[in-house]
XYZ file of C-alpha atoms in Angstrom:
435
model
C -20.928 105.930 -46.414
C -18.055 108.220 -46.086
C -15.050 108.009 -44.723
C -11.813 110.456 -43.045
C -8.334 109.548 -45.048
C -5.991 111.462 -41.897
C -2.038 111.665 -42.769
C -0.253 111.744 -39.435
C 2.535 114.324 -37.925
C 0.988 117.633 -39.361
C 1.633 120.926 -36.784
C -1.588 123.161 -37.395
C -0.954 127.012 -37.134
C -3.673 129.501 -37.091
C -7.375 130.534 -35.923
C -10.577 128.474 -35.672
C -13.784 130.012 -34.782
C -16.131 127.320 -33.041
C -19.296 126.708 -34.439
C -22.593 127.262 -32.436
C -23.668 125.073 -29.395
C -25.275 122.173 -30.828
C -26.793 121.112 -27.409
C -27.896 124.798 -27.185
C -29.440 124.233 -30.919
C -31.867 121.046 -30.200
C -33.541 122.632 -27.716
C -33.495 126.522 -28.929
C -35.033 125.067 -32.441
C -37.657 123.054 -30.479
C -38.611 126.350 -28.512
C -39.784 128.047 -31.917
C -42.880 126.043 -31.825
C -44.573 128.081 -28.822
C -45.835 130.622 -30.753
C -47.140 131.443 -33.706
C -44.899 134.626 -34.650
C -41.450 134.523 -35.877
C -38.314 133.726 -33.970
C -35.239 134.589 -35.497
C -31.678 132.886 -34.467
C -28.240 133.536 -35.065
C -25.161 131.167 -34.749
C -26.366 128.144 -35.743
C -24.196 125.360 -36.401
C -25.280 123.661 -39.981
C -24.156 119.920 -38.766
C -26.430 116.878 -39.545
C -28.459 116.546 -36.040
C -29.367 120.442 -36.374
C -30.607 120.322 -40.339
C -32.475 117.144 -39.756
C -34.886 119.014 -36.793
C -34.521 122.357 -39.061
C -36.123 119.961 -41.864
C -38.613 118.271 -39.699
C -39.553 121.726 -38.204
C -40.569 122.642 -42.171
C -42.608 119.250 -42.545
C -44.432 120.116 -39.836
C -45.633 123.242 -40.819
C -43.179 125.797 -39.564
C -42.327 128.331 -42.116
C -38.138 128.258 -42.448
C -36.381 131.453 -43.845
C -32.463 131.334 -43.533
C -31.308 135.119 -43.730
C -27.657 134.302 -43.492
C -25.119 132.504 -42.612
C -26.317 130.028 -39.542
C -29.008 132.603 -39.396
C -32.826 131.569 -39.728
C -36.402 133.021 -38.921
C -38.894 130.436 -37.636
C -42.763 131.347 -38.140
C -44.863 128.355 -36.340
C -48.343 130.028 -37.193
C -49.880 127.202 -39.099
C -48.271 123.705 -38.171
C -50.196 120.404 -38.921
C -50.581 118.503 -36.261
C -51.774 115.919 -39.002
C -48.221 115.576 -40.253
C -47.558 113.252 -36.597
C -49.517 111.014 -37.697
C -47.417 110.597 -41.004
C -44.421 107.436 -41.832
C -42.044 110.105 -42.697
C -42.472 112.217 -39.422
C -41.661 108.738 -37.838
C -38.604 108.214 -39.991
C -37.200 111.349 -39.176
C -38.232 111.960 -35.891
C -36.778 108.389 -34.936
C -33.574 109.204 -36.568
C -33.238 112.292 -34.143
C -32.600 112.063 -30.639
C -33.239 115.629 -30.406
C -36.504 115.387 -31.659
C -37.945 114.298 -27.990
C -37.560 117.725 -26.942
C -40.711 118.596 -29.969
C -42.857 117.091 -26.806
C -42.795 119.524 -24.816
C -43.847 122.451 -26.822
C -46.526 120.596 -28.681
C -47.839 119.903 -24.808
C -47.475 123.005 -23.913
C -49.807 124.799 -27.220
C -51.299 122.412 -28.842
C -52.642 120.242 -25.606
C -51.221 116.835 -27.451
C -47.665 115.115 -28.459
C -46.740 111.935 -30.347
C -43.393 111.253 -30.768
C -41.608 107.737 -32.121
C -38.749 106.245 -29.779
C -35.912 108.534 -30.907
C -32.392 107.846 -31.982
C -29.054 108.985 -31.406
C -25.654 108.105 -30.208
C -25.513 104.169 -29.931
C -23.233 105.051 -25.931
C -25.592 103.327 -23.614
C -28.420 103.212 -22.142
C -29.932 106.606 -22.375
C -33.801 106.689 -20.708
C -36.684 109.486 -20.837
C -38.394 108.534 -17.873
C -37.727 111.881 -16.933
C -39.629 113.479 -19.471
C -42.014 111.699 -18.855
C -42.949 111.840 -15.143
C -42.121 115.658 -15.464
C -45.142 115.590 -18.077
C -47.325 113.713 -15.932
C -46.748 115.609 -13.013
C -47.986 118.668 -14.414
C -51.286 116.320 -15.548
C -50.290 115.019 -18.951
C -51.446 111.808 -19.306
C -48.555 109.263 -21.351
C -48.825 106.021 -23.333
C -46.863 103.862 -24.456
C -47.964 101.404 -27.829
C -45.601 98.782 -28.988
C -48.325 97.521 -31.322
C -48.526 101.522 -32.541
C -45.402 101.209 -34.006
C -43.992 101.949 -30.581
C -45.013 105.885 -30.411
C -44.901 107.657 -26.883
C -48.615 109.716 -27.638
C -49.429 112.163 -24.468
C -52.790 114.074 -23.618
C -51.778 117.698 -22.245
C -55.611 119.178 -21.901
C -54.749 119.887 -18.612
C -51.732 120.878 -17.654
C -51.314 122.527 -14.229
C -47.880 123.783 -12.654
C -46.811 121.709 -9.520
C -43.553 120.759 -7.511
C -41.111 118.393 -9.157
C -38.257 116.602 -7.738
C -36.469 114.733 -11.142
C -35.058 111.889 -10.526
C -31.713 112.918 -12.367
C -30.419 116.157 -13.596
C -31.309 115.325 -16.971
C -30.194 118.583 -19.687
C -32.800 117.317 -21.919
C -35.008 116.423 -19.758
C -35.175 119.603 -17.989
C -35.566 121.904 -20.926
C -38.498 119.335 -22.152
C -40.276 119.920 -18.965
C -39.703 123.412 -18.562
C -41.570 124.308 -21.929
C -44.265 122.494 -21.589
C -44.530 124.582 -18.154
C -44.197 127.885 -19.957
C -47.760 127.515 -20.398
C -49.444 125.841 -17.895
C -52.049 127.108 -15.209
C -50.354 128.264 -11.933
C -46.844 127.874 -11.049
C -43.881 124.838 -11.482
C -41.059 124.294 -9.704
C -38.554 122.101 -10.562
C -35.861 121.105 -8.044
C -32.699 119.170 -9.201
C -33.252 120.602 -13.092
C -29.986 121.020 -15.097
C -28.415 124.091 -15.038
C -25.867 124.439 -18.233
C -25.692 126.968 -20.264
C -27.749 125.272 -23.011
C -30.039 125.359 -20.413
C -29.473 128.749 -19.028
C -29.571 129.731 -22.793
C -33.079 127.995 -23.244
C -34.590 130.302 -19.848
C -33.106 133.457 -21.083
C -34.729 132.770 -24.288
C -38.185 132.211 -23.366
C -37.882 134.619 -21.211
C -37.994 136.725 -24.005
C -40.637 135.880 -25.305
C -42.722 136.309 -22.063
C -42.231 133.171 -19.998
C -41.843 133.973 -16.294
C -38.899 131.947 -15.341
C -36.671 132.614 -12.535
C -34.022 130.960 -11.025
C -31.962 130.681 -14.025
C -28.472 128.944 -13.477
C -29.048 127.204 -10.461
C -30.928 123.858 -9.662
C -33.996 125.042 -8.223
C -36.620 126.927 -11.231
C -39.933 128.444 -10.958
C -41.921 128.998 -14.073
C -45.018 130.809 -13.194
C -47.397 130.147 -16.640
C -48.703 132.722 -18.984
C -51.639 132.054 -21.734
C -49.187 132.889 -24.875
C -45.704 133.429 -25.732
C -44.591 136.222 -28.803
C -41.594 136.229 -31.219
C -38.219 136.971 -30.380
C -34.282 136.990 -31.187
C -31.638 134.833 -30.046
C -28.302 134.062 -30.615
C -26.386 130.757 -29.581
C -22.982 130.011 -27.706
C -19.947 129.227 -29.395
C -20.000 125.090 -28.983
C -18.451 124.321 -25.645
C -17.218 120.563 -26.710
C -15.509 121.725 -29.940
C -13.287 124.802 -27.756
C -12.346 121.559 -25.655
C -12.015 119.110 -28.592
C -9.029 122.192 -30.379
C -7.643 122.338 -27.358
C -7.110 118.329 -27.076
C -6.135 118.778 -30.658
C -3.770 121.225 -30.103
C -1.795 119.618 -27.328
C -2.100 116.277 -28.923
C -0.711 117.596 -32.314
C 2.068 119.804 -31.129
C 0.349 122.904 -32.714
C -0.181 126.913 -32.054
C -3.760 127.482 -32.268
C -5.874 130.330 -31.257
C -9.724 129.672 -30.565
C -11.780 132.881 -31.009
C -14.715 134.047 -29.548
C -15.141 131.058 -26.892
C -17.164 133.412 -24.477
C -14.932 131.967 -21.643
C -16.706 132.687 -18.963
C -19.653 130.067 -20.007
C -16.986 127.361 -20.088
C -16.903 126.562 -16.520
C -14.449 124.252 -15.585
C -13.216 123.258 -18.702
C -9.843 124.919 -19.134
C -9.030 124.048 -16.106
C -9.258 120.050 -16.711
C -7.325 120.924 -19.524
C -4.821 122.805 -17.780
C -4.121 119.326 -15.106
C -3.539 117.461 -18.337
C -0.747 120.138 -18.204
C -1.381 121.782 -21.178
C -0.521 125.558 -21.468
C -3.280 128.375 -22.244
C -3.646 131.841 -22.307
C -6.821 133.870 -22.847
C -6.574 136.467 -24.613
C -9.492 138.667 -24.362
C -12.443 136.039 -25.138
C -10.128 134.074 -27.540
C -8.079 131.173 -26.289
C -4.570 130.524 -27.380
C -3.245 127.195 -27.383
C 1.124 127.306 -27.731
C 2.676 124.323 -29.393
C 4.068 122.227 -26.886
C 6.517 119.221 -27.155
C 5.501 117.569 -23.901
C 2.545 118.592 -21.243
C 2.357 116.952 -17.788
C -0.572 115.650 -16.085
C -0.997 116.438 -12.604
C -1.454 114.444 -9.121
C -3.732 115.168 -6.425
C -1.624 116.990 -3.474
C -1.309 113.673 -1.620
C 0.331 112.147 -4.735
C -2.521 110.218 -5.704
C -3.135 109.551 -9.508
C -5.209 112.305 -11.560
C -8.749 111.399 -11.791
C -11.096 113.174 -14.491
C -15.151 112.447 -13.894
C -18.248 113.758 -15.728
C -20.690 115.162 -13.231
C -24.382 117.049 -13.836
C -23.202 121.296 -14.232
C -21.272 122.357 -13.115
C -19.451 119.570 -13.024
C -17.186 118.175 -16.089
C -19.487 117.291 -19.162
C -19.439 113.789 -20.383
C -19.154 114.337 -23.674
C -15.476 115.840 -23.314
C -14.137 112.817 -21.467
C -13.479 111.066 -24.777
C -11.505 113.793 -25.951
C -9.874 114.287 -22.510
C -9.017 110.321 -22.662
C -7.113 110.558 -26.363
C -5.283 113.650 -24.982
C -3.711 111.591 -22.263
C -2.180 109.357 -24.856
C 0.604 111.713 -25.243
C 1.150 113.112 -22.094
C 3.376 112.628 -19.562
C 1.881 110.452 -16.448
C -1.358 108.693 -15.892
C -4.785 109.269 -15.545
C -7.879 107.706 -14.740
C -10.771 108.360 -17.028
C -14.582 107.760 -15.347
C -17.105 107.702 -17.440
C -20.331 107.659 -14.999
C -23.317 108.701 -17.341
C -23.097 106.383 -19.668
C -21.461 102.599 -19.806
C -20.737 102.451 -23.547
C -18.868 105.369 -24.347
C -15.376 104.367 -23.195
C -15.909 101.472 -26.399
C -13.422 103.125 -28.837
C -10.926 103.009 -26.499
C -9.289 99.192 -28.113
C -8.983 101.242 -31.141
C -6.389 103.836 -29.813
C -4.924 100.405 -28.034
C -4.482 98.977 -31.884
C -2.681 102.682 -32.591
C -0.269 101.819 -29.879
C -2.195 103.676 -27.320
C -1.574 102.072 -23.307
C -4.529 102.116 -21.919
C -6.498 99.747 -19.204
C -10.141 99.436 -20.011
C -11.027 99.048 -16.195
C -14.903 98.675 -16.774
C -17.594 100.075 -19.232
C -16.975 103.164 -16.917
C -13.749 103.467 -16.197
C -10.315 103.630 -18.160
C -6.222 104.140 -17.050
C -4.713 105.956 -19.399
C -0.700 105.999 -19.064
C 0.924 108.852 -21.112
C 3.367 107.624 -23.749
C 4.821 110.919 -23.383
C 6.161 111.399 -27.173
C 8.545 107.928 -26.529
C 6.472 106.390 -29.047
C 4.006 107.820 -31.837
C 0.986 106.647 -32.632
C 0.792 104.907 -35.983
C -2.325 105.163 -38.355
C -4.426 102.378 -39.003
C -8.379 101.664 -40.301
C -11.003 102.209 -37.765
C -14.710 103.131 -37.624
C -16.589 106.351 -35.847
C -18.849 104.558 -33.147
C -20.387 108.127 -32.075
C -19.396 112.119 -32.564
C -17.388 112.189 -29.287
C -15.284 109.098 -29.953
C -15.686 109.706 -33.195
C -13.538 113.190 -33.042
C -11.275 111.518 -30.470
C -10.486 109.551 -33.059
C -9.688 112.118 -35.443
C -7.521 113.718 -32.562
C -5.533 110.226 -32.694
C -4.963 110.036 -36.697
C -4.182 113.610 -36.706
C -1.204 113.087 -34.407
C -0.283 109.581 -35.425
C 2.403 108.637 -37.848
C 1.238 107.476 -41.368
C -2.140 107.266 -42.741
C -5.508 106.588 -41.180
C -8.898 105.939 -42.457
C -12.100 106.783 -40.138
C -14.655 105.055 -41.392
C -18.788 105.996 -40.575
C -18.087 110.059 -40.354
C -21.314 110.499 -40.723
C -21.157 110.494 -36.521
C -18.873 113.182 -37.182
C -20.501 115.220 -39.116
C -23.628 114.852 -36.513
C -21.937 117.231 -34.262
C -19.022 119.173 -36.308
C -19.373 121.483 -39.194
C -17.100 121.094 -41.827
C -14.442 119.902 -39.601
C -12.294 118.633 -42.314
C -12.365 121.561 -44.177
C -11.379 124.132 -40.940
C -8.838 122.035 -40.252
C -7.498 121.578 -43.342
C -7.063 125.542 -43.783
C -4.424 125.477 -40.930
C -2.135 122.363 -42.282
C -4.301 119.519 -41.661
C -4.301 116.620 -44.194
C -8.076 115.650 -44.505
C -9.517 113.827 -47.440
C -13.269 113.004 -47.102
C -13.500 109.874 -49.681
């Protein structure tokens, strides 16, 4: 188990280039199974979850060739379905939540799929019902046998297009169903589909492979099934969660940071939400410049009510940045209510911020009120542990702004989502030692 030792109070100055989008990568990589032809993908982040998925694809028989920094060529011309029966597959797939999205491509191309209960962050109940209800509506037969080691087994010998209304706008659920539907017979209509930029990217990639998907960018997708898909090239978006993390980090540490190549039109309301915290920023072409600010003041609603930031399906605010907004508000002027609607355990890191000196009231598992310190009192360094990816980076931001030295244990969680974060931040003035 590795740890970070962080010396707080260091002001950063320089440029940061965001990595490729983690959440997009997990979908795009699974989609390479849909064709026997080569698929080349650029801007893949070198993070633990993504590397584990690439490793799993290689074990399945996919030819994986690294052709440059963050660039790989995949060819799934000789997939070994017998590997799905092995203990190694069960262990590796169960350790990675994104592995569930292997099912859609397997069902589309091979008419069968098998996957153990996947892992991932411990941030509350994350059900898979949407995935399997969608598969069943396409004609797949689903079976879960606890006596068979906890495997989900799906038979998709007769996939047919249909209309479906998803019970939730699940990003991974929509991606999984979409990948199964592109080669189903007939027309599939998915209503209440997720429409995040990750999904739009997946749709664009699939269409470039020969799929027929319309309604891209909306919550109503129409898919006309095709018999086969061809190879393609695809470049992933920069990671919007990392971009938001860097904006919050700049504010908390009074740092002057330029975030390069952000593809700003794809960020939705993310910059506006940080502006509501009083954070100044300038758009310079496709770069975001965040100046050093001694103070930043949280807005209030027009009637004077306390500002609330809540997560919602896209184009609402992504839940992955609520932890960052929360920690950034700790040193703001004003009061903020954070409402985490989607996951009931994602706010269970605020006790560590309170130990550091933050003024936070955890109202219930879904809501926390942050009373900004306005830099009147600095946070103090402590020893703590990272419970999940986003909370881990929020704690890292708090430690970088604190007085004294902090140690964050279980940084494997941070490494799952942020590529060489210590090296990149040290290059612009941070003092982070990996123990």
